[in-house]
Short mmCIF file of C-alpha atoms and ligand atoms in Angstrom, two decimals:
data_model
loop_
_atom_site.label_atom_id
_atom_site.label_comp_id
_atom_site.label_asym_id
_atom_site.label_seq_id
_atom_site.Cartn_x
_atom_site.Cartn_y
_atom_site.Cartn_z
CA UNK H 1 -38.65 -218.08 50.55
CA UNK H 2 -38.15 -217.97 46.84
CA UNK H 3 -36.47 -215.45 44.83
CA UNK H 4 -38.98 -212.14 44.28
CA UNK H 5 -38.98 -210.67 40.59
CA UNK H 6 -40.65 -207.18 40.01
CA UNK H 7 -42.70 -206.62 36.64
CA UNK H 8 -39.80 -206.51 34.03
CA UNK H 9 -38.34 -209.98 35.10
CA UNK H 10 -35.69 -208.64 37.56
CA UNK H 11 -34.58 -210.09 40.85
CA UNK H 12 -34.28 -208.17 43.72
CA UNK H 13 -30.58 -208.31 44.94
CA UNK H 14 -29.50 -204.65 46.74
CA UNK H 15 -30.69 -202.80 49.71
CA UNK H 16 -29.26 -199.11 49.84
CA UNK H 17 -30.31 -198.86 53.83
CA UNK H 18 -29.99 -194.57 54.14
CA UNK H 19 -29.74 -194.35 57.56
CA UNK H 20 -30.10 -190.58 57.89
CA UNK H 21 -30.88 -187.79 55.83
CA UNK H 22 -28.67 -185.29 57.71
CA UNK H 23 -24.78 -184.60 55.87
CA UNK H 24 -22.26 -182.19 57.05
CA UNK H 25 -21.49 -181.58 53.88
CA UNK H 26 -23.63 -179.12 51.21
CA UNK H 27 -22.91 -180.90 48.05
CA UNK H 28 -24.27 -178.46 45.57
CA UNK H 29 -25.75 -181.23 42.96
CA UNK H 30 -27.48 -183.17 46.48
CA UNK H 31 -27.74 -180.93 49.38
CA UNK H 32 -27.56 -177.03 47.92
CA UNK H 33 -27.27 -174.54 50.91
CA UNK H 34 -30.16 -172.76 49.80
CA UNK H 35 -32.66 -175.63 50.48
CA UNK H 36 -30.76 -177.28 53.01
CA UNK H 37 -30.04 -173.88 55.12
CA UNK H 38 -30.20 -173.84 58.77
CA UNK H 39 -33.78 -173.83 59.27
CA UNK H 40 -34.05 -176.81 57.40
CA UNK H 41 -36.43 -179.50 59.42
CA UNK H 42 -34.61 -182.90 59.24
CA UNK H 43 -36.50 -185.95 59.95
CA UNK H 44 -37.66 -186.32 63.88
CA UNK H 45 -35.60 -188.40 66.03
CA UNK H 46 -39.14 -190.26 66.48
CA UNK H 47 -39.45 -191.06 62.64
CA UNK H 48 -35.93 -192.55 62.17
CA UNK H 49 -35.91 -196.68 62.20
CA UNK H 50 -34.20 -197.51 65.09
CA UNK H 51 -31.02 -200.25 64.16
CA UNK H 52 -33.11 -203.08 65.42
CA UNK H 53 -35.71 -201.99 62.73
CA UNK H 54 -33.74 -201.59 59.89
CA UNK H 55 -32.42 -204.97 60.75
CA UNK H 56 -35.66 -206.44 60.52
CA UNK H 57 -35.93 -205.14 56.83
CA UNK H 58 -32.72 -206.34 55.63
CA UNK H 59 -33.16 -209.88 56.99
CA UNK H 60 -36.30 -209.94 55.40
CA UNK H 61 -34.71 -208.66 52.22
CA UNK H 62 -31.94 -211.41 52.53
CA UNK H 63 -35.07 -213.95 52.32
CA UNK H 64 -35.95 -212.14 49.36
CA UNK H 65 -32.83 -212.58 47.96
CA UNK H 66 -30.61 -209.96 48.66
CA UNK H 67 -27.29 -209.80 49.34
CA UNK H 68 -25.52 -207.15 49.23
CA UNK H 69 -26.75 -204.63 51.32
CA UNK H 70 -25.23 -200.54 51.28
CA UNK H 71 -25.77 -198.30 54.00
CA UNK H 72 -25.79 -194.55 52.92
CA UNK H 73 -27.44 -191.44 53.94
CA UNK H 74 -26.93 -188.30 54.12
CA UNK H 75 -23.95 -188.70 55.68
CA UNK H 76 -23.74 -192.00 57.87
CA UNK H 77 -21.17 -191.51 59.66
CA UNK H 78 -23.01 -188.73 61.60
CA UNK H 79 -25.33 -191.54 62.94
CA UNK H 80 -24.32 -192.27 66.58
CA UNK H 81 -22.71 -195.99 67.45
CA UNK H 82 -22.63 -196.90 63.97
CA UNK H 83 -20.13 -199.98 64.38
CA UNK H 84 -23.50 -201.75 66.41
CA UNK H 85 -25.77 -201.56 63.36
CA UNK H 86 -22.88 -203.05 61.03
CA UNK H 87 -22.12 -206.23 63.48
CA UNK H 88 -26.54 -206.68 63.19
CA UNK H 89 -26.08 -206.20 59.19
CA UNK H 90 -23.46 -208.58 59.11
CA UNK H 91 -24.33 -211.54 61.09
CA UNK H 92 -27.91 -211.67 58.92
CA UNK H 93 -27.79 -215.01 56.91
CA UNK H 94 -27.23 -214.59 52.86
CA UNK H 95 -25.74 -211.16 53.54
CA UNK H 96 -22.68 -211.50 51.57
CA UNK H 97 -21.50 -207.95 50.58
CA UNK H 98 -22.27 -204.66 53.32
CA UNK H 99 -20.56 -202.08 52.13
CA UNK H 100 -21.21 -198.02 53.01
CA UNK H 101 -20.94 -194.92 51.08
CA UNK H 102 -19.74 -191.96 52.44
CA UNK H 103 -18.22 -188.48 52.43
CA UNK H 104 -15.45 -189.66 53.86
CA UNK H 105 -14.40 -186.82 56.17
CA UNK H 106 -15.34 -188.43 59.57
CA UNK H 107 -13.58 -191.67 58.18
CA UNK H 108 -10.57 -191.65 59.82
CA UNK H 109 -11.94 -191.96 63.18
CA UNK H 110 -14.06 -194.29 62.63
CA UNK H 111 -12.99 -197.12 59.85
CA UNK H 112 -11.25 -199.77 62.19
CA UNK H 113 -14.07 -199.81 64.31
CA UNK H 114 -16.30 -200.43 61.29
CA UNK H 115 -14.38 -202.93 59.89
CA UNK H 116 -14.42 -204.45 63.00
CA UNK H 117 -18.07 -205.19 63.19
CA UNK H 118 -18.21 -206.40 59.71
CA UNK H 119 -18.29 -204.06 57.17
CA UNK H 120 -16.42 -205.40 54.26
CA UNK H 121 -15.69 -201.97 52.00
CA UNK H 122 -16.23 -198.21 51.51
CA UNK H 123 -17.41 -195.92 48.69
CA UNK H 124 -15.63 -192.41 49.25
CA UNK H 125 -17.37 -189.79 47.39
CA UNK H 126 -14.42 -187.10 45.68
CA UNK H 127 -15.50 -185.06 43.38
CA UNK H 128 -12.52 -183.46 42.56
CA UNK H 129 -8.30 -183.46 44.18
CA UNK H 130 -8.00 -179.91 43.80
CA UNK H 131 -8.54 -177.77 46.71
CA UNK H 132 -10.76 -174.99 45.87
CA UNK H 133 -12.91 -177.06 43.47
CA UNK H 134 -13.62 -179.62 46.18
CA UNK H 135 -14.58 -176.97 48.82
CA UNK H 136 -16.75 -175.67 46.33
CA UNK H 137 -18.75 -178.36 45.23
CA UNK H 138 -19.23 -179.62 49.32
CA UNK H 139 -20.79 -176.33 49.93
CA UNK H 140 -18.98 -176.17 53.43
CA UNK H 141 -15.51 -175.53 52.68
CA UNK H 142 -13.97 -179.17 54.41
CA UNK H 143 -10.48 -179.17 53.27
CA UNK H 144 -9.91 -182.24 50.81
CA UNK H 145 -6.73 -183.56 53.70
CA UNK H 146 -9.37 -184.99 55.71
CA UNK H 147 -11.39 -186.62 52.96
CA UNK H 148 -7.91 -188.40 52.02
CA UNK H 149 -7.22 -189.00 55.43
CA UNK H 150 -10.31 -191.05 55.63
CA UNK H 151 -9.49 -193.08 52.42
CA UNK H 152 -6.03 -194.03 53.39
CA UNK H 153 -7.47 -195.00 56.91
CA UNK H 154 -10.28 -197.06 54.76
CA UNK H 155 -7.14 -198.85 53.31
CA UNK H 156 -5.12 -199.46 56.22
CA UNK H 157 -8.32 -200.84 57.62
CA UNK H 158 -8.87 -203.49 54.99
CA UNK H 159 -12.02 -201.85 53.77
CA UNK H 160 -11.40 -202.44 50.08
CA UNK H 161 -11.46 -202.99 47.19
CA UNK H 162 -12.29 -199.07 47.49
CA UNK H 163 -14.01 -197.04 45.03
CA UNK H 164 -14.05 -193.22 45.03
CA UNK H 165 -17.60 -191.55 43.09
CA UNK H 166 -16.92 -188.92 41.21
CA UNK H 167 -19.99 -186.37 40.08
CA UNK H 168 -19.13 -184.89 37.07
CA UNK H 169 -20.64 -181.47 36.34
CA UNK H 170 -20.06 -179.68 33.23
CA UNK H 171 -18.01 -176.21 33.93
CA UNK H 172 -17.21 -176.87 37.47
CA UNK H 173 -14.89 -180.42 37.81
CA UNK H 174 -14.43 -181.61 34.37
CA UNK H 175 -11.07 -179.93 34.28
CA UNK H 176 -9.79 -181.98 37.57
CA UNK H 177 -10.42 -185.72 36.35
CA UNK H 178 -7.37 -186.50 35.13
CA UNK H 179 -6.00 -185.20 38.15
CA UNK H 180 -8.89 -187.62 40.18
CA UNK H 181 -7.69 -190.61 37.71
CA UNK H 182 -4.00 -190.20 38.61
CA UNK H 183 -4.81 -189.60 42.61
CA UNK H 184 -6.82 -193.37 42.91
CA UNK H 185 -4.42 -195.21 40.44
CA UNK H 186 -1.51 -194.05 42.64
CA UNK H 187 -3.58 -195.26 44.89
CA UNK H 188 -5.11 -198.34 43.81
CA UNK H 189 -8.16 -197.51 44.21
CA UNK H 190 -11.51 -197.46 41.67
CA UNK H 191 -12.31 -194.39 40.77
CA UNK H 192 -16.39 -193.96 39.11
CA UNK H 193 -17.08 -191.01 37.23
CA UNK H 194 -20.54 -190.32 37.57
CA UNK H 195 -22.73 -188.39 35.27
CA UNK H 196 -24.71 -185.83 36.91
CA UNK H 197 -27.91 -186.80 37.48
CA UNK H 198 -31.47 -185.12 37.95
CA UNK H 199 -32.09 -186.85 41.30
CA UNK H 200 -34.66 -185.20 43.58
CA UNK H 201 -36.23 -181.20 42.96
CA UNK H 202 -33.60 -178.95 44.96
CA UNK H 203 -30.23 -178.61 42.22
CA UNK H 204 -31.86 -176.95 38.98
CA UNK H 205 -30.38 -180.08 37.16
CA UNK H 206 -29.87 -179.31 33.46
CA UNK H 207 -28.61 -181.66 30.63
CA UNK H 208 -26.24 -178.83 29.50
CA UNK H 209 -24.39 -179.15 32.37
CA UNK H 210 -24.10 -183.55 31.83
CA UNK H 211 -20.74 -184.15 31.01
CA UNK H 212 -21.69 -187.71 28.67
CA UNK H 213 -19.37 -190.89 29.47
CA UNK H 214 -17.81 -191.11 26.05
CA UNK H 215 -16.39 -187.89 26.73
CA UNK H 216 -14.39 -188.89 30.05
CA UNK H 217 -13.54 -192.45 28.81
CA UNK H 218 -11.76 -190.37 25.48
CA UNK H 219 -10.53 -188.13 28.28
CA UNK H 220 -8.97 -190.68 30.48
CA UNK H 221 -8.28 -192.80 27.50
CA UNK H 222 -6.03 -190.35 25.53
CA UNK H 223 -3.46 -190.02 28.56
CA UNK H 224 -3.62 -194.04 30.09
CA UNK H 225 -5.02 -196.83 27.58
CA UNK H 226 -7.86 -198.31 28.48
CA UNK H 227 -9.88 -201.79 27.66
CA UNK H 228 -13.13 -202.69 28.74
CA UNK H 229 -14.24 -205.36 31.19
CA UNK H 230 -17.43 -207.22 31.32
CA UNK H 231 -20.10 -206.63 34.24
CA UNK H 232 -18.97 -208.35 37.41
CA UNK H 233 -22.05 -209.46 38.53
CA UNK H 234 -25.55 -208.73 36.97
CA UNK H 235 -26.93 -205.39 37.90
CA UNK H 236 -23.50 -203.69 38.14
CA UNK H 237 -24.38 -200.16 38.11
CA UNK H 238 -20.75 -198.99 36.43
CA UNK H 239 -19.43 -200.12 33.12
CA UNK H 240 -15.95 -201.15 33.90
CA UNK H 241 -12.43 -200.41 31.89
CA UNK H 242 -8.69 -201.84 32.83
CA UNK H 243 -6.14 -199.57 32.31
CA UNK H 244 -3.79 -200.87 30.09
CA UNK H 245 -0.68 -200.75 31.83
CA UNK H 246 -2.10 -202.37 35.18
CA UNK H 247 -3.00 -199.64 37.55
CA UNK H 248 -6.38 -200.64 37.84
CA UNK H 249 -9.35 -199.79 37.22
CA UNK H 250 -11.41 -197.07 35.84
CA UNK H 251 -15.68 -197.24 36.36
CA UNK H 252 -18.36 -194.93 34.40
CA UNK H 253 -21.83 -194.85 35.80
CA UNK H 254 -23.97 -193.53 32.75
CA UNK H 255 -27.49 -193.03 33.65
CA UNK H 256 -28.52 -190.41 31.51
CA UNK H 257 -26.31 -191.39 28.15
CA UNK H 258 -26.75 -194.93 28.39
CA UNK H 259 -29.22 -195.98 31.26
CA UNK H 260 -29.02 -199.06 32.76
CA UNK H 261 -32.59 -199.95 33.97
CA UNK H 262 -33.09 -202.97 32.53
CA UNK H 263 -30.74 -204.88 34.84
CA UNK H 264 -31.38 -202.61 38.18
CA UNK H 265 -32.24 -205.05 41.42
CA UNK H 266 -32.17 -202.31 43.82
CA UNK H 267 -34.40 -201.18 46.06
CA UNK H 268 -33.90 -198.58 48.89
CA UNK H 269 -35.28 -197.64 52.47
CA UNK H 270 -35.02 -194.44 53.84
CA UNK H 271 -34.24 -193.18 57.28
CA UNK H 272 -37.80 -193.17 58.08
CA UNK H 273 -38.71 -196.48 56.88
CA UNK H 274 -40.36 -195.94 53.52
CA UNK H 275 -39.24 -198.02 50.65
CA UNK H 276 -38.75 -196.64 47.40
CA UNK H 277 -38.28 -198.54 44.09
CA UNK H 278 -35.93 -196.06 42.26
CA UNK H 279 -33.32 -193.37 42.92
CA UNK H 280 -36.02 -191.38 40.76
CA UNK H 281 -39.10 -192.44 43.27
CA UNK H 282 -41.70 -189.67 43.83
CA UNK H 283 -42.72 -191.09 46.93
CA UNK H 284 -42.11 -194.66 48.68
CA UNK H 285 -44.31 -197.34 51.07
CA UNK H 286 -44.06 -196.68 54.47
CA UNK H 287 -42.87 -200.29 56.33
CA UNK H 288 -43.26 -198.08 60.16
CA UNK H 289 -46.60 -198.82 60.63
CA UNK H 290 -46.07 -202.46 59.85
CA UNK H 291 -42.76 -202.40 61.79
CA UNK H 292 -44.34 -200.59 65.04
CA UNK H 293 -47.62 -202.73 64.83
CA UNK H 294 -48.78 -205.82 65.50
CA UNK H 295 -48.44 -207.85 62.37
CA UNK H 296 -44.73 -209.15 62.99
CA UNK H 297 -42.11 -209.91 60.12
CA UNK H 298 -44.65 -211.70 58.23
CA UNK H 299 -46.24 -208.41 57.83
CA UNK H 300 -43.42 -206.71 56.43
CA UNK H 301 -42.43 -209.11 54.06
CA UNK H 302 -45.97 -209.75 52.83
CA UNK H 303 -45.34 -205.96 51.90
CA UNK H 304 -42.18 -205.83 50.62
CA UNK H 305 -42.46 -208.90 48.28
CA UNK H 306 -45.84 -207.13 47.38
CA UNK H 307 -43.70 -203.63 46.62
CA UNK H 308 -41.57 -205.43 44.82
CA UNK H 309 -43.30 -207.33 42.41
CA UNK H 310 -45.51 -204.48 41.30
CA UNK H 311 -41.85 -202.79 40.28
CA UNK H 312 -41.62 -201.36 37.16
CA UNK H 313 -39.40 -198.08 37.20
CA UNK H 314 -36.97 -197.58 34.63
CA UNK H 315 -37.30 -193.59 34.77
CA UNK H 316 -33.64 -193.24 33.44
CA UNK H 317 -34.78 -194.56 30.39
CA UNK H 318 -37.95 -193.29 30.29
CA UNK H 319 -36.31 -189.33 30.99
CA UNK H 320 -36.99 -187.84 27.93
CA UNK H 321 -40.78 -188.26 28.20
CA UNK H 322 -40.79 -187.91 32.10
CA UNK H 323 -44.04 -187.64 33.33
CA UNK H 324 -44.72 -187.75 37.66
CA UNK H 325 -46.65 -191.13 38.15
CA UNK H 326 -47.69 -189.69 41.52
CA UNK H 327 -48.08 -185.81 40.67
CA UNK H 328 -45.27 -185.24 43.72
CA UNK H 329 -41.76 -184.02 43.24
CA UNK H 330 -39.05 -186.34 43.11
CA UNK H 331 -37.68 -187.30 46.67
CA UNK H 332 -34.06 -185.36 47.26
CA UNK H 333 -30.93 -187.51 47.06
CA UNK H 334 -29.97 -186.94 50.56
CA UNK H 335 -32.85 -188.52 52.20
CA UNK H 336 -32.70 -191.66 49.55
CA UNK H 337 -29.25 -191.85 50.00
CA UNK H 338 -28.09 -192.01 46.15
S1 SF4 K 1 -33.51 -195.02 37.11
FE1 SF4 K 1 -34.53 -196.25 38.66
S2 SF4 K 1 -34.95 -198.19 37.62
FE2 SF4 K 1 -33.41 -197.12 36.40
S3 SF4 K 1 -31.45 -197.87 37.12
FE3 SF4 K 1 -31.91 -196.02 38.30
S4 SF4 K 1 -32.94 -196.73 40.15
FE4 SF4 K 1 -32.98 -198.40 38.66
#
C-alpha cells in the first residue's frame, strides 16, 4: 500500500495508541481533581478497543506507513495484562519503534515484563525532583521515590534511550529545572522540557503562565553549555541540544513559541477507537463501528487513509486566531493521551 500524505504534503509516520483514559495520578495541567473527581464517568468497559482491535489499527497504520507506534493513556500501566498487547504491537511488520509514555509510578513492577514482549523504550513523565512540588502538580500526593524507582527499573530493563517530559508551568516548577537537568544527566537520561500547553477544556490554560523555550535553554545554558543538534528523524517533536561537556542530552518541545506543525505525521486513537488528527482535535472518527461490523480491515483502512488525507490541522500555529472547526470543546489530554 503506498505511503498516505494528508493535505499539507505530510506522511503519516506515528500512532499515539491511548489505551485508557483512566490515570492514578491528578496532574493539575491534564487531569485537575475538580473535573476528574470521583464521580467522574470514565469510558465503559464496553467502549474500550479490546487489544486485538487496536492491533488491527496499527497494522493497518504500518501499511500506511507508520512506524513508530506510542502507547499512552491516561495512565497505561493501569490497563490489565499489558505485556500481551506489546508482544501483538511488536510482531506487526514495519513496526520499528513501540515505545510507551507513562507516569512512571507502577513502573517498577512492571518494566521487565514489558521489555520482554517487545517494547523497545519509555517516556517517564517528571515534572519536577523536589518533593512537595511533584506531589503537587500529580494532584494525589505519590511520593517522587516511586516515580524514580520506576525509571531506574526502565534502565536496568534496557528500555532506553529514556526520556523524562517535563511540563513547565510558570510559578509552580520553573524554579526546580535545574534541579530536573542535573537528576537525568546524572542519570543519562533525556530530559524534555515541555511548554505548557492548552490541550483539552478542563486546566484554565493561560499564556501567562507559558514559561517560552528560550527562557529554559538560557536557563540550562548559563549553568552546563549547550549546542544544538539537528532533528533526528523528520517530524521530531523536540528540538534537540548536546551538552557541552558530554552528559547528554537536553530536548525542548515548543508548541506554543515556536510550533512545529508543519512537519507533524501523527495521528492518534483513543481508548474508544476514535481517531483524531491533532493533540488539539475537537472531536475524532469513530473506527468501532467499522471494527465491530462487517466490512473487515479493508473497511478500516479505506477510512483511515480517507481521515488522513483530508488532514490539515496545524492548530499550534494557527492559536492566536483559534476558532472551533466543529463548535465542540477540545477533547481532554487524558483521553488523547498527549
Ligand atoms: S498542533 Fe496538531 S498539527 Fe500541530 S504539531 Fe500538534 S498535533 Fe500536530
Amino acid at each position: 500500500m503506498p505511503d498516505v500524505q494528508d493535505r499539507l504534503g505530510r506522511p503519516l509516520r506515528d500512532l499515539r495508541v491511548s489505551i485508557t483514559d483512566r490515570c492514578n495520578f491528578r496532574c493539575t495541567y491534564c487531569m485537575p481533581r475538580e473535573t476528574f473527581g470521583p464521580g467522574f464517568r470514565f469510558l465503559p468497559r464496553a467502549d474500550v478497543l479490546t487489544f486485538e482491535e487496536i492491533a488491527r489499527v496499527v497494522r493497518v497504520a504500518a501499511g500506511f506507513g507508520v512506524r513508530k507506534v506510542r502507547i499512552t493513556g491516561g495512565e497505561p500501566l493501569l490497563r490489565r495484562d499489558l505485556p500481551s498487547l506489546v508482544a501483538q504491537l511488536a510482531s506487526i511488520e514495519g513496526i520499528e519503534d513501540l515505545a510507551m509514555t507513562t507516569n512512571g509510578a507502577l513502573l517498577a513492577r512492571y518494566a521487565w515484563d514489558l521489555a520482554g514482549a517487545g517494547l523497545k523504550r519509555v517516556t517517564v513523565s517528571l515534572d519536577s525532583v523536589d518533593e512537595d512540588t511533584f506531589r503537587l502538580m500529580n494532584g494525589v500526593g505519590i511520593e517522587l521515590s516511586a516515580v524514580i524507582a520506576g525509571i531506574d527499573a526502565a534502565a536496568a530493563a534496557g528500555l532506553g534511550p529514556i526520556k523524562l517530559n517535563a511540563v513547565v508551568q510558570r510559578g509552580v516548577n520553573e524554579e526546580g529545572i535545574l534541579n530536573l537537568a542535573e537528576f537525568a544527566r546524572g542519570r543519562g537520561h533525556t530530559l524534555r522540557l515541555i511548554e505548557y500547553m492548552d490541550v483539552g477544556e478542563s486546566h484554565g490554560w493561560m499564556l501567562e503562565q507559558v514559561v517560552p523555550a528560550a527562557e529554559l535553554l538560557r536557563t540550562i545554558g548559563q549553568r552546563w553549555p549547550l549546542e544544538e543538534l539537528p532533528a533526528g528523524y523528520p517530524g521530531e517533536v523536540a528540538s534537540r541540544y548536546r551538552y557541552q561537556d558530554g552528559r547528554g542530552e537536553l530536548g525542548l518541545i515548543t508548541s506554543v513559541t515556536a510550533p512545529f506543525c508543519q512537519s507533524c505525521t501523527r495521528l492518534r486513537l483513543s481508548a474508544d477507537g476514535k481517531l483524531h488528527t491533532c493533540l488539539f482535535s475537537t472531536g475524532g472518527r469513530d473506527l468501532r463501528p467499522l471494527l465491530r461490523g462487517e466490512g473487515g480491515d479493508e473497511a478500516v483502512q479505506a477510512e483511515l487513509g480517507a481521515i488522513w488525507r483530508s488532514r490539515s490541522d496545524r492548530y499550534s500555529e494557527q492559536r492566536a486566531e483559534w476558532k472551533p472547526r466543529s463548535g465542540g470543546p477540545k477533547v481532554e489530554m487524558s483521553y488523547l493521551g498527549g
